[in-house]
Amino acid sequence: VLLVEDDRTLLTSLSITLRAAGYRVDRAGTAAQALATAVAEPPDLVVLDLGLPDRDGGEVIRQLRGWSDVPIVVLSGRSDSGDKVTALDAGADDYVTKPFAPDEVLARLRAAARRRLEGEDRPRVAVGSAVVDLAARTVTVAGPPSSAVRLTPTEWALLELLLRNPGRLVSRRELVTRVWGEDHREDSDALRVYLARLRRKLEPDPARPRYLLTEPGMGYRFRP
Ligand code: CA
């Protein structure tokens, strides 16, 4: 794990936590150190503080993403969700808000690593009692009798992006960009409408979604 944090106390306590969990830890206190270490010793996981003394953590993410798809979990000390959204848009996998329990960081890291290992090729995904086959583009809801659910191309695009990133918070901008294109303005209303439709088709109780979750102000997350 490459652990990037300028707060010495936190850096030390997180190192202890990670090492106790069996990880080998490289430490960096600045963005410059982080990038140099990542190049010299490419990490399998990155824990990254957003507020670094020399450069913004988001800049570190953008640079890393230029050549690496390493899972990145962001530590954010700010209450403002804007920085987290920026970090997610830059390519972070998940975030933890300070103050946090060390176990929470471990859990997010494990989840991010597992998602990366599972990879992109999981054609069949269960959403409650519905089975979504991403390869055949079919949705079957368990019966009796079992029934097929029809989705529009836009619904498919949204659902597929969420399902291919199980557990990950996908930002609104990423959803809009990937579904409607780069130059489309962020349109939260359209997203809300489409998510509501998907929930009506897939969730056992659409008013109380259990699988297609809203993270207010941030985006959406598929909980497997
Ligand atoms: Ca900091």
Short mmCIF file of C-alpha atoms and ligand atoms in Angstrom, two decimals:
data_model
loop_
_atom_site.label_atom_id
_atom_site.label_comp_id
_atom_site.label_asym_id
_atom_site.label_seq_id
_atom_site.Cartn_x
_atom_site.Cartn_y
_atom_site.Cartn_z
CA VAL A 1 0.00 0.00 0.00
CA LEU A 2 1.23 3.48 -0.81
CA LEU A 3 0.03 5.62 2.10
CA VAL A 4 0.03 9.36 1.41
CA GLU A 5 -0.70 11.63 4.36
CA ASP A 6 1.03 14.77 5.67
CA ASP A 7 -0.36 14.47 9.19
CA ARG A 8 2.46 12.57 10.93
CA THR A 9 0.25 11.21 13.70
CA LEU A 10 -2.30 9.85 11.26
CA LEU A 11 0.43 8.55 8.96
CA THR A 12 1.94 6.60 11.84
CA SER A 13 -1.32 5.19 13.18
CA LEU A 14 -2.54 4.18 9.71
CA SER A 15 0.81 2.53 8.96
CA ILE A 16 0.48 0.47 12.12
CA THR A 17 -3.09 -0.50 11.23
CA LEU A 18 -2.17 -1.50 7.68
CA ARG A 19 0.93 -3.44 8.70
CA ALA A 20 -1.02 -5.24 11.39
CA ALA A 21 -3.47 -6.28 8.64
CA GLY A 22 -0.58 -7.76 6.65
CA TYR A 23 0.07 -5.00 4.12
CA ARG A 24 3.53 -3.77 3.22
CA VAL A 25 3.44 0.01 3.50
CA ASP A 26 5.33 2.74 1.60
CA ARG A 27 4.79 6.17 3.10
CA ALA A 28 4.74 9.62 1.54
CA GLY A 29 4.03 13.02 3.12
CA THR A 30 3.74 15.13 -0.03
CA ALA A 31 2.29 14.81 -3.52
CA ALA A 32 5.77 14.90 -5.04
CA GLN A 33 6.97 12.08 -2.78
CA ALA A 34 3.83 10.09 -3.52
CA LEU A 35 4.28 10.28 -7.29
CA ALA A 36 8.02 9.54 -7.10
CA THR A 37 7.38 6.52 -4.85
CA ALA A 38 4.56 5.26 -7.07
CA VAL A 39 6.87 5.31 -10.09
CA ALA A 40 9.80 3.72 -8.27
CA GLU A 41 7.70 1.08 -6.52
CA PRO A 42 4.30 0.71 -8.25
CA PRO A 43 1.76 0.08 -5.47
CA ASP A 44 -1.10 -2.43 -5.45
CA LEU A 45 -3.28 -0.03 -3.45
CA VAL A 46 -3.18 3.69 -2.65
CA VAL A 47 -4.55 5.51 0.40
CA LEU A 48 -4.42 9.21 -0.37
CA ASP A 49 -5.05 12.28 1.75
CA LEU A 50 -6.66 15.02 -0.37
CA GLY A 51 -5.14 17.95 1.54
CA LEU A 52 -1.41 17.77 0.88
CA PRO A 53 1.07 20.61 1.45
CA ASP A 54 2.50 20.85 -2.07
CA ARG A 55 -0.29 19.86 -4.43
CA ASP A 56 -3.93 18.92 -4.29
CA GLY A 57 -4.64 15.20 -3.84
CA GLY A 58 -6.88 15.37 -6.93
CA GLU A 59 -3.82 16.28 -8.99
CA VAL A 60 -2.04 13.18 -7.65
CA ILE A 61 -5.00 11.04 -8.74
CA ARG A 62 -5.02 12.53 -12.24
CA GLN A 63 -1.27 11.93 -12.59
CA LEU A 64 -1.52 8.35 -11.31
CA ARG A 65 -4.44 7.63 -13.59
CA GLY A 66 -2.28 8.66 -16.54
CA TRP A 67 -0.50 5.32 -16.29
CA SER A 68 -2.05 3.21 -13.52
CA ASP A 69 -5.41 1.69 -12.63
CA VAL A 70 -4.34 0.99 -9.04
CA PRO A 71 -7.28 1.19 -6.60
CA ILE A 72 -7.23 4.56 -4.80
CA VAL A 73 -9.08 5.22 -1.54
CA VAL A 74 -9.18 8.91 -0.63
CA LEU A 75 -9.02 10.36 2.87
CA SER A 76 -10.95 13.59 3.06
CA GLY A 77 -10.85 15.92 6.03
CA ARG A 78 -13.28 18.38 4.57
CA SER A 79 -16.98 18.39 5.12
CA ASP A 80 -17.53 19.86 1.66
CA SER A 81 -18.51 17.04 -0.66
CA GLY A 82 -17.13 18.95 -3.67
CA ASP A 83 -13.57 17.75 -3.14
CA LYS A 84 -14.68 14.16 -2.87
CA VAL A 85 -16.67 14.44 -6.08
CA THR A 86 -13.64 15.97 -7.79
CA ALA A 87 -11.50 13.10 -6.48
CA LEU A 88 -13.98 10.50 -7.71
CA ASP A 89 -14.19 12.18 -11.10
CA ALA A 90 -10.40 12.18 -11.27
CA GLY A 91 -10.52 8.40 -10.81
CA ALA A 92 -10.52 7.62 -7.09
CA ASP A 93 -12.36 4.40 -6.22
CA ASP A 94 -13.81 5.40 -2.88
CA TYR A 95 -13.38 7.84 -0.02
CA VAL A 96 -13.37 7.90 3.77
CA THR A 97 -14.17 11.08 5.68
CA LYS A 98 -12.03 12.06 8.67
CA PRO A 99 -12.28 11.26 11.46
CA PHE A 100 -12.66 7.57 10.68
CA ALA A 101 -12.13 4.26 12.39
CA PRO A 102 -9.04 2.42 11.06
CA ASP A 103 -11.25 -0.58 10.31
CA GLU A 104 -13.26 1.55 7.89
CA VAL A 105 -10.17 2.26 5.81
CA LEU A 106 -9.30 -1.43 5.81
CA ALA A 107 -12.81 -2.37 4.71
CA ARG A 108 -12.76 0.17 1.84
CA LEU A 109 -9.33 -1.02 0.75
CA ARG A 110 -10.38 -4.66 0.75
CA ALA A 111 -13.51 -3.83 -1.24
CA ALA A 112 -11.54 -1.78 -3.79
CA ALA A 113 -8.94 -4.55 -4.17
CA ARG A 114 -11.63 -7.22 -4.55
CA ARG A 115 -13.44 -5.23 -7.23
CA ARG A 116 -10.20 -4.91 -9.17
CA LEU A 117 -9.53 -8.64 -8.90
CA GLU A 118 -13.03 -9.57 -9.98
CA GLY A 119 -12.37 -7.45 -13.03
CA GLU A 120 -14.77 -6.34 -15.67
CA ASP A 121 -15.98 -9.71 -16.82
CA ARG A 122 -18.89 -10.64 -14.66
CA PRO A 123 -21.65 -10.96 -17.21
CA ARG A 124 -24.36 -12.05 -14.77
CA VAL A 125 -25.16 -9.88 -11.79
CA ALA A 126 -27.93 -10.44 -9.27
CA VAL A 127 -29.95 -7.40 -8.26
CA GLY A 128 -32.22 -8.79 -5.60
CA SER A 129 -34.41 -11.37 -7.29
CA ALA A 130 -33.51 -10.08 -10.74
CA VAL A 131 -30.61 -11.50 -12.73
CA VAL A 132 -29.01 -9.06 -15.12
CA ASP A 133 -27.00 -10.65 -17.92
CA LEU A 134 -24.73 -7.89 -19.16
CA ALA A 135 -23.46 -9.95 -22.09
CA ALA A 136 -26.85 -11.09 -23.41
CA ARG A 137 -28.51 -7.84 -22.32
CA THR A 138 -31.39 -9.55 -20.61
CA VAL A 139 -33.01 -9.10 -17.22
CA THR A 140 -34.94 -11.95 -15.68
CA VAL A 141 -36.93 -11.58 -12.50
CA ALA A 142 -37.32 -14.79 -10.51
CA GLY A 143 -40.88 -16.14 -10.42
CA PRO A 144 -43.01 -17.96 -10.20
CA PRO A 145 -43.51 -17.31 -12.99
CA SER A 146 -40.20 -15.73 -13.92
CA SER A 147 -40.49 -12.77 -16.21
CA ALA A 148 -38.29 -10.77 -18.54
CA VAL A 149 -37.82 -7.05 -17.94
CA ARG A 150 -37.21 -4.71 -20.85
CA LEU A 151 -34.81 -1.80 -20.49
CA THR A 152 -34.23 1.14 -22.81
CA PRO A 153 -30.68 1.73 -24.13
CA THR A 154 -30.18 4.60 -21.69
CA GLU A 155 -31.39 2.50 -18.78
CA TRP A 156 -28.99 -0.23 -19.88
CA ALA A 157 -26.06 2.16 -20.05
CA LEU A 158 -26.71 3.48 -16.54
CA LEU A 159 -27.36 0.08 -15.04
CA GLU A 160 -24.31 -1.47 -16.67
CA LEU A 161 -21.99 1.25 -15.37
CA LEU A 162 -23.28 0.77 -11.82
CA LEU A 163 -23.27 -3.04 -11.97
CA ARG A 164 -19.75 -3.21 -13.36
CA ASN A 165 -18.60 -1.21 -10.34
CA PRO A 166 -20.17 -3.13 -7.45
CA GLY A 167 -19.91 -1.23 -4.19
CA ARG A 168 -18.25 1.78 -5.78
CA LEU A 169 -19.73 5.25 -5.51
CA VAL A 170 -20.06 6.42 -9.12
CA SER A 171 -20.28 10.19 -9.29
CA ARG A 172 -23.14 11.93 -11.08
CA ARG A 173 -20.73 13.48 -13.53
CA GLU A 174 -19.19 10.13 -14.44
CA LEU A 175 -22.64 8.66 -15.03
CA VAL A 176 -23.75 11.59 -17.17
CA THR A 177 -20.50 11.67 -19.14
CA ARG A 178 -20.41 7.94 -19.79
CA VAL A 179 -24.09 7.70 -20.70
CA TRP A 180 -24.83 10.96 -22.50
CA GLY A 181 -21.35 12.03 -23.59
CA GLU A 182 -18.54 14.42 -22.68
CA ASP A 183 -20.22 17.68 -23.60
CA HIS A 184 -23.46 16.95 -21.80
CA ARG A 185 -24.03 19.16 -18.78
CA GLU A 186 -24.55 17.42 -15.48
CA ASP A 187 -28.26 16.81 -15.32
CA SER A 188 -29.22 15.46 -11.92
CA ASP A 189 -32.93 15.51 -12.75
CA ALA A 190 -32.54 13.18 -15.71
CA LEU A 191 -30.39 10.85 -13.62
CA ARG A 192 -33.00 10.82 -10.88
CA VAL A 193 -35.73 9.99 -13.36
CA TYR A 194 -33.76 7.12 -14.91
CA LEU A 195 -32.72 5.73 -11.55
CA ALA A 196 -36.33 5.81 -10.41
CA ARG A 197 -37.30 3.84 -13.52
CA LEU A 198 -34.57 1.28 -12.94
CA ARG A 199 -35.68 0.89 -9.35
CA ARG A 200 -39.29 0.37 -10.41
CA LYS A 201 -38.12 -2.39 -12.73
CA LEU A 202 -35.57 -4.06 -10.46
CA GLU A 203 -35.98 -3.20 -6.80
CA PRO A 204 -38.33 -5.32 -4.67
CA ASP A 205 -39.52 -2.10 -2.98
CA PRO A 206 -38.67 0.84 -5.29
CA ALA A 207 -39.50 3.42 -2.59
CA ARG A 208 -36.88 1.88 -0.32
CA PRO A 209 -34.05 0.90 -2.64
CA ARG A 210 -31.71 -1.78 -1.35
CA TYR A 211 -29.47 -2.26 -4.37
CA LEU A 212 -29.40 0.95 -6.41
CA LEU A 213 -28.54 3.49 -3.74
CA THR A 214 -28.44 7.29 -3.87
CA GLU A 215 -25.56 9.08 -2.17
CA PRO A 216 -27.07 12.55 -1.78
CA GLY A 217 -25.13 15.26 -3.58
CA MET A 218 -22.55 12.73 -4.82
CA GLY A 219 -23.84 9.99 -7.05
CA TYR A 220 -25.09 6.40 -7.02
CA ARG A 221 -23.83 3.07 -5.78
CA PHE A 222 -24.82 -0.51 -6.60
CA ARG A 223 -24.83 -2.57 -3.42
CA PRO A 224 -24.49 -6.24 -4.39
CA CA B 1 -3.68 16.69 5.08
#
